[in-house]
Amino acid sequence: MEQHVEERGPVGGVLIGFAVVGSIIAAGWVVSRIGLLGEHGGQVLSKTAFTLAFPAFMFSTLATSDLAGLVHPDALVVVLSSVTMMVAFVVVAAIARWGVQRALIGALASSYVNAANLGLPIATYVLGSAEIIPPVLLFQLVLVAPIVLALLDLISSSGGSAWRRFLRPLSNPVVVASLAGVAVNALGLDLPDPVLTPFELVGQATVPLMLLAFGMSLRRNGRQFRNGDTAGIVLAVALKTVAAPLVAVVIGSWVFGFSGKELLAPVLCSALPTAQNVYVYSLRYPGSTALARDAVLLSLIVAVPVLVVFSAVLSNA
């Protein structure tokens, strides 16, 4: 692997990672453009990803992962940077009175890194190792996604008793799958292959389904900077692509004593664009879909030069 990294260089690794993701998004746009899956094809793919593929992925991942991996030093820098971005967006949203739902979706857009389908290839090609990615994924899967989705379910509930509203998040397949995976892991259960393999196979469809659905949404809806979302989109993209890696540099240097190339892994991971998961999540809670979709797209574009600059500077430090 180290030989491939040296041949490509850090900049080449970043560009390869983006090319992989961009090609699948472009394929989704083409599918929508020619009407291959019909008028509602994108919605079907998004719903399939959210209700089947992603829950299966989360269950199989959490049931078999080492949850202690969350304490990885490089990953802790990314976690602290992400939490800082979430808090920053929520504070601004509270001051601007954007509403709880928009604040939560914006907080995700500002912090939820594209660790799976962008982080893995970039870490592999640039760093020569992807060991920072699993802990970051665990943090997002075990804590961020279930908690934020549960909060969104609570605030979006209307009518019924307080107890029924409290239990509503348990109807969310992502939350249920996360809890089930953590329970299996905590109990030390070793699931046989005939039980676990179907979850793994379905879960492998998560990333391509999400990317295709996202590409189809760009053709169907285009980019919308209206309905009062412009400020939220700009804030989310600025926090995710610019502020997050700078905060990672500060935290890595001052708190963990990292310097030079030691900062490369956590800073690049923090600079990754918003994961398309956030767009899929937003579809369940109408009102902030444009914010999520446009933040994913624009952060993907802005992150390219940001990652190239940080890769070149830190790899030569």
PDB file of C-alpha atoms in Angstrom:
ATOM      1  CA  MET A   1       0.000   0.000   0.000  1.00  0.00           C
ATOM      2  CA  GLU A   2       2.826   2.422   0.833  1.00  0.00           C
ATOM      3  CA  GLN A   3       4.171   2.021  -2.695  1.00  0.00           C
ATOM      4  CA  HIS A   4       0.829   3.062  -4.178  1.00  0.00           C
ATOM      5  CA  VAL A   5       0.715   6.098  -1.883  1.00  0.00           C
ATOM      6  CA  GLU A   6       4.177   7.219  -2.954  1.00  0.00           C
ATOM      7  CA  GLU A   7       3.330   6.792  -6.642  1.00  0.00           C
ATOM      8  CA  ARG A   8       0.114   8.781  -6.442  1.00  0.00           C
ATOM      9  CA  GLY A   9       1.102  11.356  -3.855  1.00  0.00           C
ATOM     10  CA  PRO A  10      -1.304  12.999  -1.416  1.00  0.00           C
ATOM     11  CA  VAL A  11      -3.000  15.182  -4.019  1.00  0.00           C
ATOM     12  CA  GLY A  12      -3.581  12.230  -6.347  1.00  0.00           C
ATOM     13  CA  GLY A  13      -5.122  10.242  -3.497  1.00  0.00           C
ATOM     14  CA  VAL A  14      -7.602  13.000  -2.737  1.00  0.00           C
ATOM     15  CA  LEU A  15      -8.613  13.335  -6.376  1.00  0.00           C
ATOM     16  CA  ILE A  16      -9.101   9.565  -6.772  1.00  0.00           C
ATOM     17  CA  GLY A  17     -11.410   9.488  -3.758  1.00  0.00           C
ATOM     18  CA  PHE A  18     -13.544  12.294  -5.151  1.00  0.00           C
ATOM     19  CA  ALA A  19     -13.585  10.736  -8.618  1.00  0.00           C
ATOM     20  CA  VAL A  20     -15.058   7.505  -7.229  1.00  0.00           C
ATOM     21  CA  VAL A  21     -17.875   9.326  -5.438  1.00  0.00           C
ATOM     22  CA  GLY A  22     -18.494  11.840  -8.219  1.00  0.00           C
ATOM     23  CA  SER A  23     -18.854   9.150 -10.862  1.00  0.00           C
ATOM     24  CA  ILE A  24     -21.652   7.397  -8.938  1.00  0.00           C
ATOM     25  CA  ILE A  25     -23.461  10.689  -8.276  1.00  0.00           C
ATOM     26  CA  ALA A  26     -23.165  11.505 -11.975  1.00  0.00           C
ATOM     27  CA  ALA A  27     -24.582   8.077 -12.813  1.00  0.00           C
ATOM     28  CA  GLY A  28     -27.598   8.864 -10.635  1.00  0.00           C
ATOM     29  CA  TRP A  29     -28.102  12.146 -12.496  1.00  0.00           C
ATOM     30  CA  VAL A  30     -27.987  10.323 -15.842  1.00  0.00           C
ATOM     31  CA  VAL A  31     -30.433   7.655 -14.627  1.00  0.00           C
ATOM     32  CA  SER A  32     -32.871  10.396 -13.644  1.00  0.00           C
ATOM     33  CA  ARG A  33     -32.249  12.344 -16.854  1.00  0.00           C
ATOM     34  CA  ILE A  34     -33.199   9.428 -19.109  1.00  0.00           C
ATOM     35  CA  GLY A  35     -36.030   8.329 -16.826  1.00  0.00           C
ATOM     36  CA  LEU A  36     -34.632   4.824 -16.378  1.00  0.00           C
ATOM     37  CA  LEU A  37     -36.296   4.259 -12.974  1.00  0.00           C
ATOM     38  CA  GLY A  38     -39.383   6.367 -13.529  1.00  0.00           C
ATOM     39  CA  GLU A  39     -40.590   9.544 -11.867  1.00  0.00           C
ATOM     40  CA  HIS A  40     -40.287   8.271  -8.297  1.00  0.00           C
ATOM     41  CA  GLY A  41     -37.157   6.168  -8.713  1.00  0.00           C
ATOM     42  CA  GLY A  42     -34.988   8.440  -6.586  1.00  0.00           C
ATOM     43  CA  GLN A  43     -37.475   8.413  -3.741  1.00  0.00           C
ATOM     44  CA  VAL A  44     -37.638   4.621  -3.854  1.00  0.00           C
ATOM     45  CA  LEU A  45     -33.841   4.357  -3.697  1.00  0.00           C
ATOM     46  CA  SER A  46     -33.695   6.831  -0.789  1.00  0.00           C
ATOM     47  CA  LYS A  47     -36.391   4.992   1.136  1.00  0.00           C
ATOM     48  CA  THR A  48     -34.717   1.643   0.459  1.00  0.00           C
ATOM     49  CA  ALA A  49     -31.425   3.019   1.734  1.00  0.00           C
ATOM     50  CA  PHE A  50     -32.970   4.509   4.878  1.00  0.00           C
ATOM     51  CA  THR A  51     -35.318   1.681   5.851  1.00  0.00           C
ATOM     52  CA  LEU A  52     -33.399  -1.409   4.695  1.00  0.00           C
ATOM     53  CA  ALA A  53     -29.787  -1.011   3.573  1.00  0.00           C
ATOM     54  CA  PHE A  54     -28.513   1.503   6.135  1.00  0.00           C
ATOM     55  CA  PRO A  55     -30.141  -0.208   9.149  1.00  0.00           C
ATOM     56  CA  ALA A  56     -28.665  -3.526   7.961  1.00  0.00           C
ATOM     57  CA  PHE A  57     -25.257  -1.885   7.627  1.00  0.00           C
ATOM     58  CA  MET A  58     -25.471  -0.347  11.088  1.00  0.00           C
ATOM     59  CA  PHE A  59     -26.589  -3.574  12.729  1.00  0.00           C
ATOM     60  CA  SER A  60     -23.862  -5.713  11.136  1.00  0.00           C
ATOM     61  CA  THR A  61     -21.206  -3.058  11.807  1.00  0.00           C
ATOM     62  CA  LEU A  62     -22.100  -2.377  15.424  1.00  0.00           C
ATOM     63  CA  ALA A  63     -22.681  -6.031  16.252  1.00  0.00           C
ATOM     64  CA  THR A  64     -19.154  -6.981  15.168  1.00  0.00           C
ATOM     65  CA  SER A  65     -17.045  -3.845  15.802  1.00  0.00           C
ATOM     66  CA  ASP A  66     -14.744  -3.075  18.695  1.00  0.00           C
ATOM     67  CA  LEU A  67     -16.656  -0.252  20.379  1.00  0.00           C
ATOM     68  CA  ALA A  68     -13.556   0.574  22.407  1.00  0.00           C
ATOM     69  CA  GLY A  69     -12.088   1.898  19.155  1.00  0.00           C
ATOM     70  CA  LEU A  70     -13.827   5.206  19.836  1.00  0.00           C
ATOM     71  CA  VAL A  71     -10.867   6.193  22.035  1.00  0.00           C
ATOM     72  CA  HIS A  72      -8.395   6.235  19.115  1.00  0.00           C
ATOM     73  CA  PRO A  73      -6.384   9.518  19.558  1.00  0.00           C
ATOM     74  CA  ASP A  74      -6.698  10.629  15.919  1.00  0.00           C
ATOM     75  CA  ALA A  75     -10.415   9.875  15.973  1.00  0.00           C
ATOM     76  CA  LEU A  76     -10.877  11.853  19.196  1.00  0.00           C
ATOM     77  CA  VAL A  77      -9.567  14.946  17.403  1.00  0.00           C
ATOM     78  CA  VAL A  78     -12.169  14.443  14.673  1.00  0.00           C
ATOM     79  CA  VAL A  79     -14.903  13.815  17.252  1.00  0.00           C
ATOM     80  CA  LEU A  80     -14.093  16.980  19.212  1.00  0.00           C
ATOM     81  CA  SER A  81     -13.932  19.022  16.014  1.00  0.00           C
ATOM     82  CA  SER A  82     -17.298  17.607  14.853  1.00  0.00           C
ATOM     83  CA  VAL A  83     -18.982  18.299  18.179  1.00  0.00           C
ATOM     84  CA  THR A  84     -17.645  21.867  18.086  1.00  0.00           C
ATOM     85  CA  MET A  85     -19.195  22.359  14.622  1.00  0.00           C
ATOM     86  CA  MET A  86     -22.543  20.961  15.787  1.00  0.00           C
ATOM     87  CA  VAL A  87     -22.622  23.272  18.781  1.00  0.00           C
ATOM     88  CA  ALA A  88     -21.639  26.263  16.630  1.00  0.00           C
ATOM     89  CA  PHE A  89     -24.490  25.668  14.175  1.00  0.00           C
ATOM     90  CA  VAL A  90     -27.051  25.091  16.931  1.00  0.00           C
ATOM     91  CA  VAL A  91     -26.002  28.306  18.696  1.00  0.00           C
ATOM     92  CA  VAL A  92     -26.333  30.344  15.488  1.00  0.00           C
ATOM     93  CA  ALA A  93     -29.659  28.667  14.702  1.00  0.00           C
ATOM     94  CA  ALA A  94     -30.945  29.466  18.186  1.00  0.00           C
ATOM     95  CA  ILE A  95     -29.932  33.119  17.891  1.00  0.00           C
ATOM     96  CA  ALA A  96     -31.468  33.372  14.408  1.00  0.00           C
ATOM     97  CA  ARG A  97     -34.575  31.426  15.518  1.00  0.00           C
ATOM     98  CA  TRP A  98     -34.384  28.929  12.665  1.00  0.00           C
ATOM     99  CA  GLY A  99     -36.298  26.260  14.555  1.00  0.00           C
ATOM    100  CA  VAL A 100     -35.235  23.002  16.186  1.00  0.00           C
ATOM    101  CA  GLN A 101     -35.590  20.783  13.105  1.00  0.00           C
ATOM    102  CA  ARG A 102     -33.510  23.064  10.911  1.00  0.00           C
ATOM    103  CA  ALA A 103     -30.949  23.420  13.701  1.00  0.00           C
ATOM    104  CA  LEU A 104     -30.562  19.652  14.046  1.00  0.00           C
ATOM    105  CA  ILE A 105     -30.331  18.951  10.303  1.00  0.00           C
ATOM    106  CA  GLY A 106     -27.901  21.860   9.953  1.00  0.00           C
ATOM    107  CA  ALA A 107     -25.836  20.534  12.856  1.00  0.00           C
ATOM    108  CA  LEU A 108     -25.555  17.202  11.050  1.00  0.00           C
ATOM    109  CA  ALA A 109     -24.638  18.931   7.781  1.00  0.00           C
ATOM    110  CA  SER A 110     -21.927  20.882   9.616  1.00  0.00           C
ATOM    111  CA  SER A 111     -20.301  17.895  11.280  1.00  0.00           C
ATOM    112  CA  TYR A 112     -21.241  14.502   9.797  1.00  0.00           C
ATOM    113  CA  VAL A 113     -18.167  13.543   7.768  1.00  0.00           C
ATOM    114  CA  ASN A 114     -18.303  11.409   4.644  1.00  0.00           C
ATOM    115  CA  ALA A 115     -16.134   8.774   6.296  1.00  0.00           C
ATOM    116  CA  ALA A 116     -17.315   5.674   4.439  1.00  0.00           C
ATOM    117  CA  ASN A 117     -17.265   6.298   0.692  1.00  0.00           C
ATOM    118  CA  LEU A 118     -14.866   9.285   0.650  1.00  0.00           C
ATOM    119  CA  GLY A 119     -12.903   8.785   3.858  1.00  0.00           C
ATOM    120  CA  LEU A 120     -11.912   5.206   3.072  1.00  0.00           C
ATOM    121  CA  PRO A 121     -10.367   5.820  -0.377  1.00  0.00           C
ATOM    122  CA  ILE A 122      -8.748   9.111   0.636  1.00  0.00           C
ATOM    123  CA  ALA A 123      -7.260   7.657   3.826  1.00  0.00           C
ATOM    124  CA  THR A 124      -6.052   4.624   1.902  1.00  0.00           C
ATOM    125  CA  TYR A 125      -4.431   6.564  -0.926  1.00  0.00           C
ATOM    126  CA  VAL A 126      -3.141   9.557   1.032  1.00  0.00           C
ATOM    127  CA  LEU A 127      -2.257   8.079   4.430  1.00  0.00           C
ATOM    128  CA  GLY A 128      -1.510   4.490   3.439  1.00  0.00           C
ATOM    129  CA  SER A 129      -3.883   3.310   6.183  1.00  0.00           C
ATOM    130  CA  ALA A 130      -7.590   3.724   6.891  1.00  0.00           C
ATOM    131  CA  GLU A 131      -7.392   2.935  10.614  1.00  0.00           C
ATOM    132  CA  ILE A 132      -8.876   6.314  11.579  1.00  0.00           C
ATOM    133  CA  ILE A 133     -12.097   5.663   9.633  1.00  0.00           C
ATOM    134  CA  PRO A 134     -13.731   2.861  11.696  1.00  0.00           C
ATOM    135  CA  PRO A 135     -13.623   4.822  14.989  1.00  0.00           C
ATOM    136  CA  VAL A 136     -15.105   7.900  13.298  1.00  0.00           C
ATOM    137  CA  LEU A 137     -17.811   5.767  11.702  1.00  0.00           C
ATOM    138  CA  LEU A 138     -18.575   4.192  15.082  1.00  0.00           C
ATOM    139  CA  PHE A 139     -18.916   7.620  16.696  1.00  0.00           C
ATOM    140  CA  GLN A 140     -21.354   8.727  14.007  1.00  0.00           C
ATOM    141  CA  LEU A 141     -23.284   5.454  13.934  1.00  0.00           C
ATOM    142  CA  VAL A 142     -23.421   4.717  17.667  1.00  0.00           C
ATOM    143  CA  LEU A 143     -23.965   8.236  18.996  1.00  0.00           C
ATOM    144  CA  VAL A 144     -24.650  11.002  16.471  1.00  0.00           C
ATOM    145  CA  ALA A 145     -27.154   9.426  14.061  1.00  0.00           C
ATOM    146  CA  PRO A 146     -29.370   7.594  16.590  1.00  0.00           C
ATOM    147  CA  ILE A 147     -29.487  10.522  19.032  1.00  0.00           C
ATOM    148  CA  VAL A 148     -30.219  13.221  16.438  1.00  0.00           C
ATOM    149  CA  LEU A 149     -32.778  11.062  14.616  1.00  0.00           C
ATOM    150  CA  ALA A 150     -34.490  10.279  17.915  1.00  0.00           C
ATOM    151  CA  LEU A 151     -34.657  14.007  18.720  1.00  0.00           C
ATOM    152  CA  LEU A 152     -36.052  14.752  15.258  1.00  0.00           C
ATOM    153  CA  ASP A 153     -38.717  12.083  15.766  1.00  0.00           C
ATOM    154  CA  LEU A 154     -39.653  13.581  19.120  1.00  0.00           C
ATOM    155  CA  ILE A 155     -40.032  17.149  17.853  1.00  0.00           C
ATOM    156  CA  SER A 156     -41.828  16.076  14.673  1.00  0.00           C
ATOM    157  CA  SER A 157     -44.429  14.097  16.614  1.00  0.00           C
ATOM    158  CA  SER A 158     -47.818  15.700  17.009  1.00  0.00           C
ATOM    159  CA  GLY A 159     -50.783  14.602  19.040  1.00  0.00           C
ATOM    160  CA  GLY A 160     -50.986  11.546  21.239  1.00  0.00           C
ATOM    161  CA  SER A 161     -49.728  11.074  24.746  1.00  0.00           C
ATOM    162  CA  ALA A 162     -46.279  12.082  25.933  1.00  0.00           C
ATOM    163  CA  TRP A 163     -45.425   8.390  26.323  1.00  0.00           C
ATOM    164  CA  ARG A 164     -46.366   7.675  22.705  1.00  0.00           C
ATOM    165  CA  ARG A 165     -44.228  10.584  21.508  1.00  0.00           C
ATOM    166  CA  PHE A 166     -41.327   9.338  23.621  1.00  0.00           C
ATOM    167  CA  LEU A 167     -41.580   5.871  22.051  1.00  0.00           C
ATOM    168  CA  ARG A 168     -41.905   7.169  18.460  1.00  0.00           C
ATOM    169  CA  PRO A 169     -38.108   7.134  17.816  1.00  0.00           C
ATOM    170  CA  LEU A 170     -38.255   3.367  18.270  1.00  0.00           C
ATOM    171  CA  SER A 171     -40.187   3.214  15.001  1.00  0.00           C
ATOM    172  CA  ASN A 172     -37.104   4.626  13.261  1.00  0.00           C
ATOM    173  CA  PRO A 173     -35.280   1.671  11.610  1.00  0.00           C
ATOM    174  CA  VAL A 174     -31.867   3.327  11.999  1.00  0.00           C
ATOM    175  CA  VAL A 175     -32.345   3.799  15.748  1.00  0.00           C
ATOM    176  CA  VAL A 176     -33.691   0.254  16.210  1.00  0.00           C
ATOM    177  CA  ALA A 177     -30.843  -1.282  14.199  1.00  0.00           C
ATOM    178  CA  SER A 178     -28.261   0.720  16.144  1.00  0.00           C
ATOM    179  CA  LEU A 179     -29.651  -0.328  19.507  1.00  0.00           C
ATOM    180  CA  ALA A 180     -29.887  -3.963  18.399  1.00  0.00           C
ATOM    181  CA  GLY A 181     -26.301  -3.968  17.115  1.00  0.00           C
ATOM    182  CA  VAL A 182     -24.935  -2.411  20.297  1.00  0.00           C
ATOM    183  CA  ALA A 183     -26.945  -4.896  22.399  1.00  0.00           C
ATOM    184  CA  VAL A 184     -25.544  -7.884  20.485  1.00  0.00           C
ATOM    185  CA  ASN A 185     -22.035  -6.468  20.854  1.00  0.00           C
ATOM    186  CA  ALA A 186     -22.395  -5.678  24.554  1.00  0.00           C
ATOM    187  CA  LEU A 187     -23.770  -9.165  25.323  1.00  0.00           C
ATOM    188  CA  GLY A 188     -20.844 -10.758  23.525  1.00  0.00           C
ATOM    189  CA  LEU A 189     -23.097 -12.724  21.180  1.00  0.00           C
ATOM    190  CA  ASP A 190     -21.320 -14.377  18.268  1.00  0.00           C
ATOM    191  CA  LEU A 191     -23.893 -14.484  15.500  1.00  0.00           C
ATOM    192  CA  PRO A 192     -23.541 -17.399  13.068  1.00  0.00           C
ATOM    193  CA  ASP A 193     -22.785 -16.603   9.431  1.00  0.00           C
ATOM    194  CA  PRO A 194     -26.254 -17.589   8.142  1.00  0.00           C
ATOM    195  CA  VAL A 195     -27.695 -14.889  10.446  1.00  0.00           C
ATOM    196  CA  LEU A 196     -25.109 -12.129  10.006  1.00  0.00           C
ATOM    197  CA  THR A 197     -24.258 -12.492   6.305  1.00  0.00           C
ATOM    198  CA  PRO A 198     -27.670 -11.355   4.971  1.00  0.00           C
ATOM    199  CA  PHE A 199     -27.356  -8.124   6.982  1.00  0.00           C
ATOM    200  CA  GLU A 200     -23.842  -7.588   5.621  1.00  0.00           C
ATOM    201  CA  LEU A 201     -24.931  -8.181   2.024  1.00  0.00           C
ATOM    202  CA  VAL A 202     -27.884  -5.793   2.238  1.00  0.00           C
ATOM    203  CA  GLY A 203     -25.759  -3.264   4.111  1.00  0.00           C
ATOM    204  CA  GLN A 204     -23.205  -3.192   1.294  1.00  0.00           C
ATOM    205  CA  ALA A 205     -25.837  -1.549  -0.890  1.00  0.00           C
ATOM    206  CA  THR A 206     -26.021   1.502   1.415  1.00  0.00           C
ATOM    207  CA  VAL A 207     -23.354   3.713  -0.144  1.00  0.00           C
ATOM    208  CA  PRO A 208     -24.234   3.177  -3.843  1.00  0.00           C
ATOM    209  CA  LEU A 209     -27.957   3.561  -3.123  1.00  0.00           C
ATOM    210  CA  MET A 210     -27.393   6.834  -1.255  1.00  0.00           C
ATOM    211  CA  LEU A 211     -25.076   8.231  -3.924  1.00  0.00           C
ATOM    212  CA  LEU A 212     -27.384   7.258  -6.780  1.00  0.00           C
ATOM    213  CA  ALA A 213     -30.408   8.720  -4.968  1.00  0.00           C
ATOM    214  CA  PHE A 214     -28.477  11.917  -4.300  1.00  0.00           C
ATOM    215  CA  GLY A 215     -27.480  12.240  -7.959  1.00  0.00           C
ATOM    216  CA  MET A 216     -31.084  11.685  -9.026  1.00  0.00           C
ATOM    217  CA  SER A 217     -32.253  14.397  -6.614  1.00  0.00           C
ATOM    218  CA  LEU A 218     -29.953  16.924  -8.323  1.00  0.00           C
ATOM    219  CA  ARG A 219     -31.622  16.261 -11.666  1.00  0.00           C
ATOM    220  CA  ARG A 220     -35.142  16.240 -10.204  1.00  0.00           C
ATOM    221  CA  ASN A 221     -34.911  19.283  -7.948  1.00  0.00           C
ATOM    222  CA  GLY A 222     -31.767  21.147  -8.854  1.00  0.00           C
ATOM    223  CA  ARG A 223     -30.002  23.281  -6.258  1.00  0.00           C
ATOM    224  CA  GLN A 224     -32.314  25.533  -4.324  1.00  0.00           C
ATOM    225  CA  PHE A 225     -31.069  28.636  -2.553  1.00  0.00           C
ATOM    226  CA  ARG A 226     -34.462  29.772  -1.501  1.00  0.00           C
ATOM    227  CA  ASN A 227     -37.072  29.344   1.211  1.00  0.00           C
ATOM    228  CA  GLY A 228     -34.713  30.972   3.703  1.00  0.00           C
ATOM    229  CA  ASP A 229     -32.128  28.167   3.464  1.00  0.00           C
ATOM    230  CA  THR A 230     -29.259  30.149   1.939  1.00  0.00           C
ATOM    231  CA  ALA A 231     -27.840  31.304   5.266  1.00  0.00           C
ATOM    232  CA  GLY A 232     -28.050  27.817   6.743  1.00  0.00           C
ATOM    233  CA  ILE A 233     -26.408  26.233   3.698  1.00  0.00           C
ATOM    234  CA  VAL A 234     -23.527  28.715   3.649  1.00  0.00           C
ATOM    235  CA  LEU A 235     -22.992  28.341   7.406  1.00  0.00           C
ATOM    236  CA  ALA A 236     -23.052  24.532   7.246  1.00  0.00           C
ATOM    237  CA  VAL A 237     -20.610  24.371   4.328  1.00  0.00           C
ATOM    238  CA  ALA A 238     -18.242  26.914   5.911  1.00  0.00           C
ATOM    239  CA  LEU A 239     -18.214  25.048   9.216  1.00  0.00           C
ATOM    240  CA  LYS A 240     -17.791  21.626   7.594  1.00  0.00           C
ATOM    241  CA  THR A 241     -15.093  22.375   5.038  1.00  0.00           C
ATOM    242  CA  VAL A 242     -13.135  25.289   6.530  1.00  0.00           C
ATOM    243  CA  ALA A 243     -13.738  25.630  10.261  1.00  0.00           C
ATOM    244  CA  ALA A 244     -13.692  21.888  11.072  1.00  0.00           C
ATOM    245  CA  PRO A 245     -10.158  21.177   9.778  1.00  0.00           C
ATOM    246  CA  LEU A 246      -8.812  24.387  11.347  1.00  0.00           C
ATOM    247  CA  VAL A 247     -10.325  23.441  14.697  1.00  0.00           C
ATOM    248  CA  ALA A 248      -8.812  19.955  14.256  1.00  0.00           C
ATOM    249  CA  VAL A 249      -5.392  21.566  13.824  1.00  0.00           C
ATOM    250  CA  VAL A 250      -5.853  23.536  17.038  1.00  0.00           C
ATOM    251  CA  ILE A 251      -7.157  20.563  19.031  1.00  0.00           C
ATOM    252  CA  GLY A 252      -4.546  18.191  17.636  1.00  0.00           C
ATOM    253  CA  SER A 253      -1.707  20.609  18.344  1.00  0.00           C
ATOM    254  CA  TRP A 254      -2.717  22.061  21.696  1.00  0.00           C
ATOM    255  CA  VAL A 255      -4.599  19.177  23.310  1.00  0.00           C
ATOM    256  CA  PHE A 256      -2.867  16.083  21.910  1.00  0.00           C
ATOM    257  CA  GLY A 257       0.535  17.550  21.063  1.00  0.00           C
ATOM    258  CA  PHE A 258       0.448  16.492  17.404  1.00  0.00           C
ATOM    259  CA  SER A 259       2.642  18.257  14.859  1.00  0.00           C
ATOM    260  CA  GLY A 260       3.438  18.057  11.161  1.00  0.00           C
ATOM    261  CA  LYS A 261       2.432  14.753   9.563  1.00  0.00           C
ATOM    262  CA  GLU A 262       0.828  13.613  12.827  1.00  0.00           C
ATOM    263  CA  LEU A 263      -1.960  16.096  12.082  1.00  0.00           C
ATOM    264  CA  LEU A 264      -2.547  14.770   8.566  1.00  0.00           C
ATOM    265  CA  ALA A 265      -5.020  11.987   9.410  1.00  0.00           C
ATOM    266  CA  PRO A 266      -7.334  13.868  11.813  1.00  0.00           C
ATOM    267  CA  VAL A 267      -7.271  17.105   9.798  1.00  0.00           C
ATOM    268  CA  LEU A 268      -8.067  15.422   6.477  1.00  0.00           C
ATOM    269  CA  CYS A 269     -10.839  13.397   8.100  1.00  0.00           C
ATOM    270  CA  SER A 270     -12.318  16.571   9.623  1.00  0.00           C
ATOM    271  CA  ALA A 271     -12.158  18.309   6.233  1.00  0.00           C
ATOM    272  CA  LEU A 272     -14.192  15.599   4.477  1.00  0.00           C
ATOM    273  CA  PRO A 273     -17.477  16.911   3.030  1.00  0.00           C
ATOM    274  CA  THR A 274     -20.909  16.270   4.502  1.00  0.00           C
ATOM    275  CA  ALA A 275     -22.037  12.661   4.128  1.00  0.00           C
ATOM    276  CA  GLN A 276     -24.993  12.023   1.820  1.00  0.00           C
ATOM    277  CA  ASN A 277     -26.588  10.205   4.781  1.00  0.00           C
ATOM    278  CA  VAL A 278     -27.665  13.628   6.023  1.00  0.00           C
ATOM    279  CA  TYR A 279     -29.731  14.193   2.878  1.00  0.00           C
ATOM    280  CA  VAL A 280     -31.377  10.776   3.262  1.00  0.00           C
ATOM    281  CA  TYR A 281     -32.157  11.543   6.915  1.00  0.00           C
ATOM    282  CA  SER A 282     -33.728  14.873   5.961  1.00  0.00           C
ATOM    283  CA  LEU A 283     -36.219  13.191   3.620  1.00  0.00           C
ATOM    284  CA  ARG A 284     -37.946  11.721   6.665  1.00  0.00           C
ATOM    285  CA  TYR A 285     -38.413  15.200   8.147  1.00  0.00           C
ATOM    286  CA  PRO A 286     -39.753  17.593   5.452  1.00  0.00           C
ATOM    287  CA  GLY A 287     -38.701  21.201   5.823  1.00  0.00           C
ATOM    288  CA  SER A 288     -34.894  20.999   5.731  1.00  0.00           C
ATOM    289  CA  THR A 289     -34.299  18.823   2.691  1.00  0.00           C
ATOM    290  CA  ALA A 290     -32.888  21.677   0.583  1.00  0.00           C
ATOM    291  CA  LEU A 291     -30.481  22.597   3.379  1.00  0.00           C
ATOM    292  CA  ALA A 292     -29.195  19.026   3.613  1.00  0.00           C
ATOM    293  CA  ARG A 293     -29.006  18.395  -0.131  1.00  0.00           C
ATOM    294  CA  ASP A 294     -27.244  21.637  -1.023  1.00  0.00           C
ATOM    295  CA  ALA A 295     -24.847  21.344   1.920  1.00  0.00           C
ATOM    296  CA  VAL A 296     -23.840  17.876   0.719  1.00  0.00           C
ATOM    297  CA  LEU A 297     -23.285  19.079  -2.850  1.00  0.00           C
ATOM    298  CA  LEU A 298     -21.472  22.339  -2.067  1.00  0.00           C
ATOM    299  CA  SER A 299     -19.290  20.824   0.652  1.00  0.00           C
ATOM    300  CA  LEU A 300     -18.264  18.149  -1.865  1.00  0.00           C
ATOM    301  CA  ILE A 301     -17.138  20.875  -4.273  1.00  0.00           C
ATOM    302  CA  VAL A 302     -15.434  23.113  -1.693  1.00  0.00           C
ATOM    303  CA  ALA A 303     -13.716  20.194   0.042  1.00  0.00           C
ATOM    304  CA  VAL A 304     -11.644  19.339  -3.046  1.00  0.00           C
ATOM    305  CA  PRO A 305      -9.277  22.350  -2.884  1.00  0.00           C
ATOM    306  CA  VAL A 306      -9.338  22.335   0.926  1.00  0.00           C
ATOM    307  CA  LEU A 307      -8.220  18.685   1.111  1.00  0.00           C
ATOM    308  CA  VAL A 308      -5.610  19.227  -1.595  1.00  0.00           C
ATOM    309  CA  VAL A 309      -4.104  22.193   0.288  1.00  0.00           C
ATOM    310  CA  PHE A 310      -4.042  20.453   3.677  1.00  0.00           C
ATOM    311  CA  SER A 311      -2.622  17.271   2.090  1.00  0.00           C
ATOM    312  CA  ALA A 312       0.196  19.169   0.390  1.00  0.00           C
ATOM    313  CA  VAL A 313       1.054  21.333   3.428  1.00  0.00           C
ATOM    314  CA  LEU A 314       0.893  18.717   6.185  1.00  0.00           C
ATOM    315  CA  SER A 315       2.511  15.878   4.207  1.00  0.00           C
ATOM    316  CA  ASN A 316       5.590  18.099   3.688  1.00  0.00           C
ATOM    317  CA  ALA A 317       5.662  19.493   7.235  1.00  0.00           C
TER     318      ALA A 317
END
